[in-house]
mmCIF file of C-alpha atoms and ligand atoms in Angstrom:
data_model
loop_
_atom_site.group_PDB
_atom_site.id
_atom_site.type_symbol
_atom_site.label_atom_id
_atom_site.label_comp_id
_atom_site.label_asym_id
_atom_site.label_seq_id
_atom_site.Cartn_x
_atom_site.Cartn_y
_atom_site.Cartn_z
ATOM 1 C CA UNK A 1 150.920 58.344 87.215
ATOM 2 C CA UNK A 2 148.147 55.356 87.666
ATOM 3 C CA UNK A 3 146.496 57.930 90.516
ATOM 4 C CA UNK A 4 144.931 60.570 88.706
ATOM 5 C CA UNK A 5 143.055 57.258 86.863
ATOM 6 C CA UNK A 6 141.713 56.327 89.861
ATOM 7 C CA UNK A 7 140.751 59.576 91.466
ATOM 8 C CA UNK A 8 143.915 61.508 92.879
ATOM 9 C CA UNK A 9 143.102 65.033 94.146
ATOM 10 C CA UNK A 10 143.769 67.860 95.507
ATOM 11 C CA UNK A 11 143.139 67.052 98.903
ATOM 12 C CA UNK A 12 144.166 63.953 99.322
ATOM 13 C CA UNK A 13 147.723 65.217 98.102
ATOM 14 C CA UNK A 14 147.993 67.797 101.407
ATOM 15 C CA UNK A 15 147.011 64.798 103.187
ATOM 16 C CA UNK A 16 149.875 62.517 102.110
ATOM 17 C CA UNK A 17 152.572 64.657 102.172
ATOM 18 C CA UNK A 18 153.778 64.015 105.660
ATOM 19 C CA UNK A 19 152.811 59.923 105.253
ATOM 20 C CA UNK A 20 155.121 60.469 101.831
ATOM 21 C CA UNK A 21 158.444 62.056 103.170
ATOM 22 C CA UNK A 22 158.534 58.811 105.614
ATOM 23 C CA UNK A 23 157.903 56.145 102.756
ATOM 24 C CA UNK A 24 154.583 54.811 102.024
ATOM 25 C CA UNK A 25 152.974 54.365 99.222
ATOM 26 C CA UNK A 26 149.156 55.252 99.143
ATOM 27 C CA UNK A 27 146.899 53.422 97.304
ATOM 28 C CA UNK A 28 142.784 52.352 96.640
ATOM 29 C CA UNK A 29 140.302 49.939 97.802
ATOM 30 C CA UNK A 30 138.831 48.247 95.141
ATOM 31 C CA UNK A 31 137.543 45.296 96.881
ATOM 32 C CA UNK A 32 136.549 44.120 100.995
ATOM 33 C CA UNK A 33 136.901 40.854 101.581
ATOM 34 C CA UNK A 34 136.408 39.940 105.118
ATOM 35 C CA UNK A 35 138.962 42.471 106.337
ATOM 36 C CA UNK A 36 140.704 41.877 103.478
ATOM 37 C CA UNK A 37 141.536 44.066 100.726
ATOM 38 C CA UNK A 38 142.943 44.005 97.176
ATOM 39 C CA UNK A 39 143.923 47.354 96.704
ATOM 40 C CA UNK A 40 144.939 49.693 93.614
ATOM 41 C CA UNK A 41 148.142 51.509 93.189
ATOM 42 C CA UNK A 42 150.975 53.016 90.900
ATOM 43 C CA UNK A 43 152.654 49.720 91.201
ATOM 44 C CA UNK A 44 149.271 47.443 89.950
ATOM 45 C CA UNK A 45 146.970 45.344 92.819
ATOM 46 C CA UNK A 46 147.812 43.917 96.070
ATOM 47 C CA UNK A 47 146.222 42.384 98.898
ATOM 48 C CA UNK A 48 146.678 44.244 101.807
ATOM 49 C CA UNK A 49 146.069 43.924 105.341
ATOM 50 C CA UNK A 50 145.416 46.540 109.121
ATOM 51 C CA UNK A 51 148.713 46.817 110.622
ATOM 52 C CA UNK A 52 148.392 45.714 114.123
ATOM 53 C CA UNK A 53 148.799 49.359 115.159
ATOM 54 C CA UNK A 54 145.658 50.127 113.000
ATOM 55 C CA UNK A 55 143.860 47.433 114.378
ATOM 56 C CA UNK A 56 144.854 48.882 118.260
ATOM 57 C CA UNK A 57 143.640 52.421 117.252
ATOM 58 C CA UNK A 58 141.033 51.610 115.609
ATOM 59 C CA UNK A 59 137.976 51.979 117.716
ATOM 60 C CA UNK A 60 134.346 51.471 115.528
ATOM 61 C CA UNK A 61 133.904 50.275 112.125
ATOM 62 C CA UNK A 62 133.853 52.857 110.533
ATOM 63 C CA UNK A 63 137.511 53.963 111.537
ATOM 64 C CA UNK A 64 138.222 50.653 108.889
ATOM 65 C CA UNK A 65 138.977 51.335 105.147
ATOM 66 C CA UNK A 66 136.328 51.026 103.108
ATOM 67 C CA UNK A 67 135.404 50.239 99.104
ATOM 68 C CA UNK A 68 136.781 53.275 98.185
ATOM 69 C CA UNK A 69 138.417 54.827 100.592
ATOM 70 C CA UNK A 70 142.222 55.619 99.919
ATOM 71 C CA UNK A 71 144.507 54.300 102.257
ATOM 72 C CA UNK A 72 148.917 54.303 103.565
ATOM 73 C CA UNK A 73 150.686 51.293 102.786
ATOM 74 C CA UNK A 74 153.828 49.732 102.630
ATOM 75 C CA UNK A 75 154.171 47.066 99.883
ATOM 76 C CA UNK A 76 155.944 44.367 99.463
ATOM 77 C CA UNK A 77 155.494 44.776 95.667
ATOM 78 C CA UNK A 78 157.366 40.838 95.093
ATOM 79 C CA UNK A 79 154.825 39.419 97.024
ATOM 80 C CA UNK A 80 151.560 41.353 96.083
ATOM 81 C CA UNK A 81 150.718 42.510 99.385
ATOM 82 C CA UNK A 82 150.882 45.311 101.811
ATOM 83 C CA UNK A 83 150.187 46.287 104.432
ATOM 84 C CA UNK A 84 147.814 48.762 105.756
ATOM 85 C CA UNK A 85 149.219 52.070 108.538
ATOM 86 C CA UNK A 86 146.206 54.645 107.405
ATOM 87 C CA UNK A 87 143.431 55.710 106.088
ATOM 88 C CA UNK A 88 143.564 58.997 104.374
ATOM 89 C CA UNK A 89 140.710 61.568 105.527
ATOM 90 C CA UNK A 90 136.827 60.703 102.974
ATOM 91 C CA UNK A 91 135.790 63.589 100.875
ATOM 92 C CA UNK A 92 132.568 61.523 100.660
ATOM 93 C CA UNK A 93 130.647 59.200 102.153
ATOM 94 C CA UNK A 94 127.521 56.972 102.060
ATOM 95 C CA UNK A 95 126.903 55.280 105.424
ATOM 96 C CA UNK A 96 123.823 53.905 106.698
ATOM 97 C CA UNK A 97 122.968 51.966 109.989
ATOM 98 C CA UNK A 98 124.343 48.547 109.810
ATOM 99 C CA UNK A 99 121.872 45.638 109.895
ATOM 100 C CA UNK A 100 120.888 44.462 113.113
ATOM 101 C CA UNK A 101 120.282 45.939 116.464
ATOM 102 C CA UNK A 102 123.668 47.714 117.227
ATOM 103 C CA UNK A 103 123.965 50.846 116.553
ATOM 104 C CA UNK A 104 126.846 51.260 113.944
ATOM 105 C CA UNK A 105 127.795 53.194 110.633
ATOM 106 C CA UNK A 106 128.389 51.400 107.689
ATOM 107 C CA UNK A 107 130.309 52.530 104.875
ATOM 108 C CA UNK A 108 128.454 51.780 101.549
ATOM 109 C CA UNK A 109 130.506 53.712 99.414
ATOM 110 C CA UNK A 110 133.472 55.905 100.398
ATOM 111 C CA UNK A 111 134.758 59.155 98.092
ATOM 112 C CA UNK A 112 132.415 58.789 95.880
ATOM 113 C CA UNK A 113 131.388 62.056 93.282
ATOM 114 C CA UNK A 114 128.231 60.749 92.033
ATOM 115 C CA UNK A 115 125.806 58.305 93.656
ATOM 116 C CA UNK A 116 123.587 56.929 90.990
ATOM 117 C CA UNK A 117 119.921 56.276 92.692
ATOM 118 C CA UNK A 118 118.692 53.193 90.498
ATOM 119 C CA UNK A 119 115.492 51.754 90.438
ATOM 120 C CA UNK A 120 113.500 50.063 87.552
ATOM 121 C CA UNK A 121 110.715 51.571 85.815
ATOM 122 C CA UNK A 122 108.302 48.026 86.851
ATOM 123 C CA UNK A 123 107.704 46.719 90.399
ATOM 124 C CA UNK A 124 111.101 48.328 92.515
ATOM 125 C CA UNK A 125 109.965 52.036 91.764
ATOM 126 C CA UNK A 126 108.286 53.291 95.118
ATOM 127 C CA UNK A 127 109.347 57.503 95.068
ATOM 128 C CA UNK A 128 109.215 57.020 99.168
ATOM 129 C CA UNK A 129 111.918 54.663 98.386
ATOM 130 C CA UNK A 130 113.236 57.852 96.454
ATOM 131 C CA UNK A 131 113.059 59.799 99.235
ATOM 132 C CA UNK A 132 115.352 57.928 101.953
ATOM 133 C CA UNK A 133 117.477 57.647 99.803
ATOM 134 C CA UNK A 134 117.971 61.391 98.745
ATOM 135 C CA UNK A 135 117.955 61.729 102.199
ATOM 136 C CA UNK A 136 121.384 59.541 102.532
ATOM 137 C CA UNK A 137 123.042 60.727 99.343
ATOM 138 C CA UNK A 138 122.493 64.164 100.226
ATOM 139 C CA UNK A 139 124.720 63.861 103.466
ATOM 140 C CA UNK A 140 127.411 61.674 101.770
ATOM 141 C CA UNK A 141 128.589 64.414 100.322
ATOM 142 C CA UNK A 142 128.220 63.564 96.763
ATOM 143 C CA UNK A 143 125.780 64.275 93.916
ATOM 144 C CA UNK A 144 122.531 62.320 93.905
ATOM 145 C CA UNK A 145 121.378 61.502 90.172
ATOM 146 C CA UNK A 146 118.165 59.496 89.649
ATOM 147 C CA UNK A 147 118.441 56.468 87.323
ATOM 148 C CA UNK A 148 115.420 54.456 86.483
ATOM 149 C CA UNK A 149 116.226 51.009 84.620
ATOM 150 C CA UNK A 150 114.288 48.856 82.615
ATOM 151 C CA UNK A 151 113.064 51.589 80.428
ATOM 152 C CA UNK A 152 111.777 49.132 77.681
ATOM 153 C CA UNK A 153 109.306 47.516 80.288
ATOM 154 C CA UNK A 154 107.201 50.844 80.814
ATOM 155 C CA UNK A 155 104.664 51.862 78.826
ATOM 156 C CA UNK A 156 104.375 55.598 81.126
ATOM 157 C CA UNK A 157 108.373 56.799 81.348
ATOM 158 C CA UNK A 158 107.341 61.040 81.659
ATOM 159 C CA UNK A 159 105.011 60.066 84.296
ATOM 160 C CA UNK A 160 106.857 58.399 85.819
ATOM 161 C CA UNK A 161 109.947 60.831 85.506
ATOM 162 C CA UNK A 162 107.347 63.787 87.115
ATOM 163 C CA UNK A 163 106.796 61.770 90.071
ATOM 164 C CA UNK A 164 110.603 61.451 91.080
ATOM 165 C CA UNK A 165 111.025 65.083 89.866
ATOM 166 C CA UNK A 166 108.109 66.086 92.698
ATOM 167 C CA UNK A 167 109.862 64.128 95.391
ATOM 168 C CA UNK A 168 113.802 65.246 93.746
ATOM 169 C CA UNK A 169 114.300 68.831 92.985
ATOM 170 C CA UNK A 170 117.249 70.211 91.726
ATOM 171 C CA UNK A 171 118.022 66.128 90.961
ATOM 172 C CA UNK A 172 119.129 64.877 87.021
ATOM 173 C CA UNK A 173 117.049 62.119 86.145
ATOM 174 C CA UNK A 174 118.252 59.032 84.256
ATOM 175 C CA UNK A 175 115.192 56.638 82.272
ATOM 176 C CA UNK A 176 117.958 53.824 80.541
ATOM 177 C CA UNK A 177 117.644 50.690 79.765
ATOM 178 C CA UNK A 178 120.326 48.745 79.021
ATOM 179 C CA UNK A 179 118.343 45.783 77.130
ATOM 180 C CA UNK A 180 117.338 47.830 74.211
ATOM 181 C CA UNK A 181 119.905 50.788 74.694
ATOM 182 C CA UNK A 182 118.292 53.492 75.643
ATOM 183 C CA UNK A 183 119.186 56.902 76.964
ATOM 184 C CA UNK A 184 122.593 55.523 78.538
ATOM 185 C CA UNK A 185 124.781 57.705 76.410
ATOM 186 C CA UNK A 186 123.251 60.164 78.946
ATOM 187 C CA UNK A 187 125.393 58.804 81.946
ATOM 188 C CA UNK A 188 128.898 58.987 79.845
ATOM 189 C CA UNK A 189 129.864 62.472 81.726
ATOM 190 C CA UNK A 190 129.232 60.665 85.217
ATOM 191 C CA UNK A 191 132.378 58.802 84.223
ATOM 192 C CA UNK A 192 135.530 61.452 83.339
ATOM 193 C CA UNK A 193 138.849 60.361 84.070
ATOM 194 C CA UNK A 194 138.936 59.707 87.770
ATOM 195 C CA UNK A 195 135.233 60.487 88.837
ATOM 196 C CA UNK A 196 133.744 58.277 90.486
ATOM 197 C CA UNK A 197 130.412 56.583 90.958
ATOM 198 C CA UNK A 198 128.290 54.428 93.184
ATOM 199 C CA UNK A 199 125.356 51.837 91.932
ATOM 200 C CA UNK A 200 122.972 51.923 94.708
ATOM 201 C CA UNK A 201 119.143 50.323 95.200
ATOM 202 C CA UNK A 202 117.078 47.406 95.442
ATOM 203 C CA UNK A 203 118.314 43.630 94.677
ATOM 204 C CA UNK A 204 116.604 43.166 90.830
ATOM 205 C CA UNK A 205 117.230 46.311 90.170
ATOM 206 C CA UNK A 206 119.434 46.125 87.123
ATOM 207 C CA UNK A 207 122.916 47.874 89.524
ATOM 208 C CA UNK A 208 125.299 44.781 87.593
ATOM 209 C CA UNK A 209 123.819 44.665 84.538
ATOM 210 C CA UNK A 210 124.512 48.222 84.110
ATOM 211 C CA UNK A 211 128.066 47.835 85.426
ATOM 212 C CA UNK A 212 128.287 45.462 83.202
ATOM 213 C CA UNK A 213 127.721 47.605 80.364
ATOM 214 C CA UNK A 214 129.908 50.301 80.730
ATOM 215 C CA UNK A 215 132.874 47.797 81.607
ATOM 216 C CA UNK A 216 132.139 46.330 78.273
ATOM 217 C CA UNK A 217 132.395 43.022 79.822
ATOM 218 C CA UNK A 218 130.189 40.199 81.859
ATOM 219 C CA UNK A 219 132.570 41.189 85.228
ATOM 220 C CA UNK A 220 129.668 40.778 86.953
ATOM 221 C CA UNK A 221 127.085 38.032 87.584
ATOM 222 C CA UNK A 222 123.416 38.727 86.975
ATOM 223 C CA UNK A 223 120.462 36.799 87.623
ATOM 224 C CA UNK A 224 117.084 36.925 86.476
ATOM 225 C CA UNK A 225 114.632 38.195 88.985
ATOM 226 C CA UNK A 226 110.940 36.271 90.270
ATOM 227 C CA UNK A 227 108.150 36.509 87.828
ATOM 228 C CA UNK A 228 106.218 37.076 90.478
ATOM 229 C CA UNK A 229 107.027 40.257 92.045
ATOM 230 C CA UNK A 230 110.071 41.131 89.760
ATOM 231 C CA UNK A 231 112.150 40.910 93.344
ATOM 232 C CA UNK A 232 115.924 40.393 93.241
ATOM 233 C CA UNK A 233 117.433 37.697 94.555
ATOM 234 C CA UNK A 234 120.667 38.650 95.920
ATOM 235 C CA UNK A 235 123.208 38.353 93.146
ATOM 236 C CA UNK A 236 125.714 40.346 93.873
ATOM 237 C CA UNK A 237 127.569 39.652 97.522
ATOM 238 C CA UNK A 238 130.668 42.093 97.629
ATOM 239 C CA UNK A 239 131.047 45.791 97.124
ATOM 240 C CA UNK A 240 133.486 45.957 94.244
ATOM 241 C CA UNK A 241 134.685 49.331 93.082
ATOM 242 C CA UNK A 242 136.299 48.497 88.318
ATOM 243 C CA UNK A 243 137.985 51.049 86.530
ATOM 244 C CA UNK A 244 136.159 51.473 82.956
ATOM 245 C CA UNK A 245 137.901 51.471 79.965
ATOM 246 C CA UNK A 246 136.954 55.131 78.455
ATOM 247 C CA UNK A 247 138.521 56.335 81.951
ATOM 248 C CA UNK A 248 136.015 57.240 85.210
ATOM 249 C CA UNK A 249 135.179 54.268 88.522
ATOM 250 C CA UNK A 250 132.089 52.088 89.340
ATOM 251 C CA UNK A 251 130.846 50.936 92.721
ATOM 252 C CA UNK A 252 128.816 47.779 92.419
ATOM 253 C CA UNK A 253 126.878 47.654 95.517
ATOM 254 C CA UNK A 254 124.901 44.293 96.686
ATOM 255 C CA UNK A 255 120.877 45.090 96.636
ATOM 256 C CA UNK A 256 119.895 46.499 99.719
ATOM 257 C CA UNK A 257 116.702 44.773 101.731
ATOM 258 C CA UNK A 258 116.440 48.451 103.588
ATOM 259 C CA UNK A 259 118.525 51.751 104.115
ATOM 260 C CA UNK A 260 118.328 52.848 107.452
ATOM 261 C CA UNK A 261 119.171 56.212 107.830
ATOM 262 C CA UNK A 262 122.655 56.933 109.674
ATOM 263 C CA UNK A 263 123.555 60.326 111.532
ATOM 264 C CA UNK A 264 121.981 62.767 108.588
ATOM 265 C CA UNK A 265 121.822 66.823 110.350
ATOM 266 C CA UNK A 266 120.423 68.717 107.357
ATOM 267 C CA UNK A 267 119.664 66.181 104.655
ATOM 268 C CA UNK A 268 116.145 66.138 105.508
ATOM 269 C CA UNK A 269 116.010 70.126 105.316
ATOM 270 C CA UNK A 270 117.265 69.622 102.101
ATOM 271 C CA UNK A 271 115.913 66.484 100.691
ATOM 272 C CA UNK A 272 111.988 67.834 102.738
ATOM 273 C CA UNK A 273 112.673 71.520 101.039
ATOM 274 C CA UNK A 274 109.150 71.753 100.166
ATOM 275 C CA UNK A 275 107.787 70.845 103.574
ATOM 276 C CA UNK A 276 109.976 73.032 105.531
ATOM 277 C CA UNK A 277 109.432 76.071 103.605
ATOM 278 C CA UNK A 278 105.746 75.152 104.360
ATOM 279 C CA UNK A 279 105.990 75.506 108.116
ATOM 280 C CA UNK A 280 107.476 78.582 107.880
ATOM 281 C CA UNK A 281 104.283 80.209 106.663
ATOM 282 C CA UNK A 282 102.006 78.289 109.906
ATOM 283 C CA UNK A 283 100.091 80.184 111.891
ATOM 284 C CA UNK A 284 102.597 79.476 115.133
ATOM 285 C CA UNK A 285 106.103 78.569 114.903
ATOM 286 C CA UNK A 286 106.326 76.228 117.508
ATOM 287 C CA UNK A 287 103.041 74.382 114.660
ATOM 288 C CA UNK A 288 103.062 70.210 114.814
ATOM 289 C CA UNK A 289 101.134 70.212 111.991
ATOM 290 C CA UNK A 290 99.254 68.075 113.508
ATOM 291 C CA UNK A 291 95.603 69.902 114.533
ATOM 292 C CA UNK A 292 96.578 73.893 115.208
ATOM 293 C CA UNK A 293 94.845 76.032 113.379
ATOM 294 C CA UNK A 294 96.094 77.895 110.353
ATOM 295 C CA UNK A 295 98.931 75.324 109.873
ATOM 296 C CA UNK A 296 100.408 75.724 106.534
ATOM 297 C CA UNK A 297 101.478 72.086 106.013
ATOM 298 C CA UNK A 298 97.740 70.653 106.647
ATOM 299 C CA UNK A 299 96.043 73.000 104.321
ATOM 300 C CA UNK A 300 98.422 72.228 101.733
ATOM 301 C CA UNK A 301 97.689 68.754 102.138
ATOM 302 C CA UNK A 302 93.841 69.909 101.989
ATOM 303 C CA UNK A 303 94.411 71.626 98.696
ATOM 304 C CA UNK A 304 96.408 68.688 97.352
ATOM 305 C CA UNK A 305 99.559 70.363 96.400
ATOM 306 C CA UNK A 306 101.304 68.636 99.197
ATOM 307 C CA UNK A 307 101.283 64.785 99.326
ATOM 308 C CA UNK A 308 100.194 62.578 102.031
ATOM 309 C CA UNK A 309 102.382 60.389 101.616
ATOM 310 C CA UNK A 310 105.263 62.668 101.186
ATOM 311 C CA UNK A 311 104.528 64.782 104.795
ATOM 312 C CA UNK A 312 104.512 60.872 106.495
ATOM 313 C CA UNK A 313 107.246 59.891 105.028
ATOM 314 C CA UNK A 314 109.326 63.455 106.239
ATOM 315 C CA UNK A 315 107.876 62.889 109.622
ATOM 316 C CA UNK A 316 109.146 58.981 109.751
ATOM 317 C CA UNK A 317 112.322 59.922 108.390
ATOM 318 C CA UNK A 318 113.096 62.268 111.523
ATOM 319 C CA UNK A 319 111.253 60.451 113.946
ATOM 320 C CA UNK A 320 114.128 57.269 112.910
ATOM 321 C CA UNK A 321 116.885 60.088 113.020
ATOM 322 C CA UNK A 322 116.333 60.920 116.504
ATOM 323 C CA UNK A 323 116.221 57.791 117.666
ATOM 324 C CA UNK A 324 118.813 57.006 115.665
ATOM 325 C CA UNK A 325 120.621 60.352 117.802
ATOM 326 C CA UNK A 326 119.405 59.207 120.961
ATOM 327 C CA UNK A 327 120.953 55.379 120.765
ATOM 328 C CA UNK A 328 124.113 57.411 119.289
ATOM 329 C CA UNK A 329 124.798 59.493 121.959
ATOM 330 C CA UNK A 330 125.011 55.728 124.662
ATOM 331 C CA UNK A 331 127.716 54.222 122.119
ATOM 332 C CA UNK A 332 129.806 57.026 121.920
ATOM 333 C CA UNK A 333 129.879 56.764 125.949
ATOM 334 C CA UNK A 334 130.967 53.274 125.398
ATOM 335 C CA UNK A 335 133.251 53.311 122.876
ATOM 336 C CA UNK A 336 135.191 56.676 125.011
ATOM 337 C CA UNK A 337 135.260 53.995 127.601
ATOM 338 C CA UNK A 338 136.016 51.560 125.659
ATOM 339 C CA UNK A 339 139.139 53.430 124.160
ATOM 340 C CA UNK A 340 140.661 54.605 127.391
ATOM 341 C CA UNK A 341 140.743 50.626 128.755
ATOM 342 C CA UNK A 342 142.888 50.270 125.594
ATOM 343 C CA UNK A 343 145.060 52.905 126.552
ATOM 344 C CA UNK A 344 145.244 51.951 130.083
ATOM 345 C CA UNK A 345 145.882 48.675 128.791
ATOM 346 C CA UNK A 346 148.645 49.447 126.735
ATOM 347 C CA UNK A 347 150.952 51.566 129.149
ATOM 348 C CA UNK A 348 150.238 48.548 131.813
ATOM 349 C CA UNK A 349 151.005 45.631 129.776
ATOM 350 C CA UNK A 350 153.607 47.781 127.023
ATOM 351 C CA UNK A 351 153.789 48.441 123.641
ATOM 352 C CA UNK A 352 151.495 46.400 121.399
ATOM 353 C CA UNK A 353 151.998 45.111 118.060
HETATM 354 N N1 GTP B 401 114.012 44.123 80.634
HETATM 355 C C1 GTP B 401 115.296 44.225 81.221
HETATM 356 N N2 GTP B 401 115.972 43.918 82.267
HETATM 357 C C2 GTP B 401 116.754 44.067 82.641
HETATM 358 C C3 GTP B 401 117.201 45.595 81.975
HETATM 359 N N3 GTP B 401 118.725 45.589 83.238
HETATM 360 C C4 GTP B 401 118.248 44.410 83.911
HETATM 361 N N4 GTP B 401 117.365 43.781 84.091
HETATM 362 C C5 GTP B 401 117.518 42.083 84.643
HETATM 363 O O1 GTP B 401 117.371 42.064 85.561
HETATM 364 C C6 GTP B 401 117.711 41.673 86.565
HETATM 365 C C7 GTP B 401 118.532 41.937 87.500
HETATM 366 O O2 GTP B 401 119.542 42.066 87.163
HETATM 367 P P1 GTP B 401 121.089 42.781 87.807
HETATM 368 O O3 GTP B 401 121.609 43.423 87.474
HETATM 369 O O4 GTP B 401 121.532 41.567 88.399
HETATM 370 O O5 GTP B 401 120.476 43.446 89.288
HETATM 371 P P2 GTP B 401 121.183 44.224 91.067
HETATM 372 O O6 GTP B 401 120.738 45.342 90.980
HETATM 373 O O7 GTP B 401 122.691 43.704 90.389
HETATM 374 O O8 GTP B 401 120.582 42.782 91.695
HETATM 375 P P3 GTP B 401 121.473 42.921 93.232
HETATM 376 O O9 GTP B 401 123.169 42.211 92.379
HETATM 377 O O10 GTP B 401 121.028 41.480 93.515
HETATM 378 O O11 GTP B 401 121.733 43.371 94.155
HETATM 379 C C8 GTP B 401 118.112 40.372 85.712
HETATM 380 O O12 GTP B 401 116.890 39.688 85.257
HETATM 381 C C9 GTP B 401 118.424 41.094 84.294
HETATM 382 O O13 GTP B 401 118.455 40.720 83.403
HETATM 383 C C10 GTP B 401 116.655 46.779 81.181
HETATM 384 O O14 GTP B 401 116.873 47.164 81.194
HETATM 385 N N5 GTP B 401 115.845 45.578 80.569
HETATM 386 MG MG1 MG B 402 123.994 42.772 91.308
HETATM 387 ZN ZN1 ZN B 403 101.594 73.629 110.883
#
């Protein structure tokens, strides 16, 4: 069945059984455009919208389907259309804070097995930015892999890999070039049948170039980067999930200007294990690693075993999360209010369709 090629698994099957008994079908969201979805099902692809009831019950942005999601459908095959009635639980999701002043979760990729954190080996290369991506990747429930692109433009690949190793313990790192066709065969193992890989990174990093290479055809538009600073032009403007001819799926995404953190309970600790281990050796249990005597963190920075930039990055990310948490508490209160407003309005006005 096609489902298996699309990444169907036991976890999803369990969640779907009750719907299946009611005659619904299931599909995976391949593309989203303004709340209109292209969904791939056992019967081919169709355009789908959420039902009125779904819209009525959705409170927040993250309640709506995102690319990679599995959705419960009633299909109208002759028309090539379908209605989405429910969302199956996500086994992983890579989120960020949506751009702008609101605190809203934006799901960048749902149900992905592996995230490729893509950086180019020339100007785009930035271990501090990678730290930020790694925190969200650990939080997502998918496995991070660092993919360093454009190795044909780099003189010192081992040096760059060492810099990445220092911030990404135990994370696989691959240096590749689509132009020179090197290192690419190492990536094949992530694309076993039904496995989904999402490509994330800045604009111009070479995500779409890699996608086209994997697809074996020029599906995604690619544009030259600006020659003065090598910044991309935000060529890709929407997320799209593709099935590879060799099995596996790839999700190309638009380059992110900035990755603002979303909730990340334990992920900072996971990414900055080195610092948290040092902190345990500080003399004072509540050491703030500022001016306290016998501070192991400051000691390591002085000795040069801990990079000061890395420590600053850790502090900055923690502050950002604390700020987000405070705002989210407020948002949760508002959402709860909104929900009750809807429910009481529904009771008064009869059932809304
Ligand atoms: N030299 C070299 N250039 C590459 C390589 N891969 C990609 N490029 C170039 O990098 C530029 C940007 O590539 P894209 O694939 O469009 O980058 P992207 O990450 O998809 O960018 P957005 O869609 O804006 O997020 C293009 O000019 C590519 O030709 C490579 O391996 N070597
Ligand atoms: Mg692109
Ligand atoms: Zn300390």
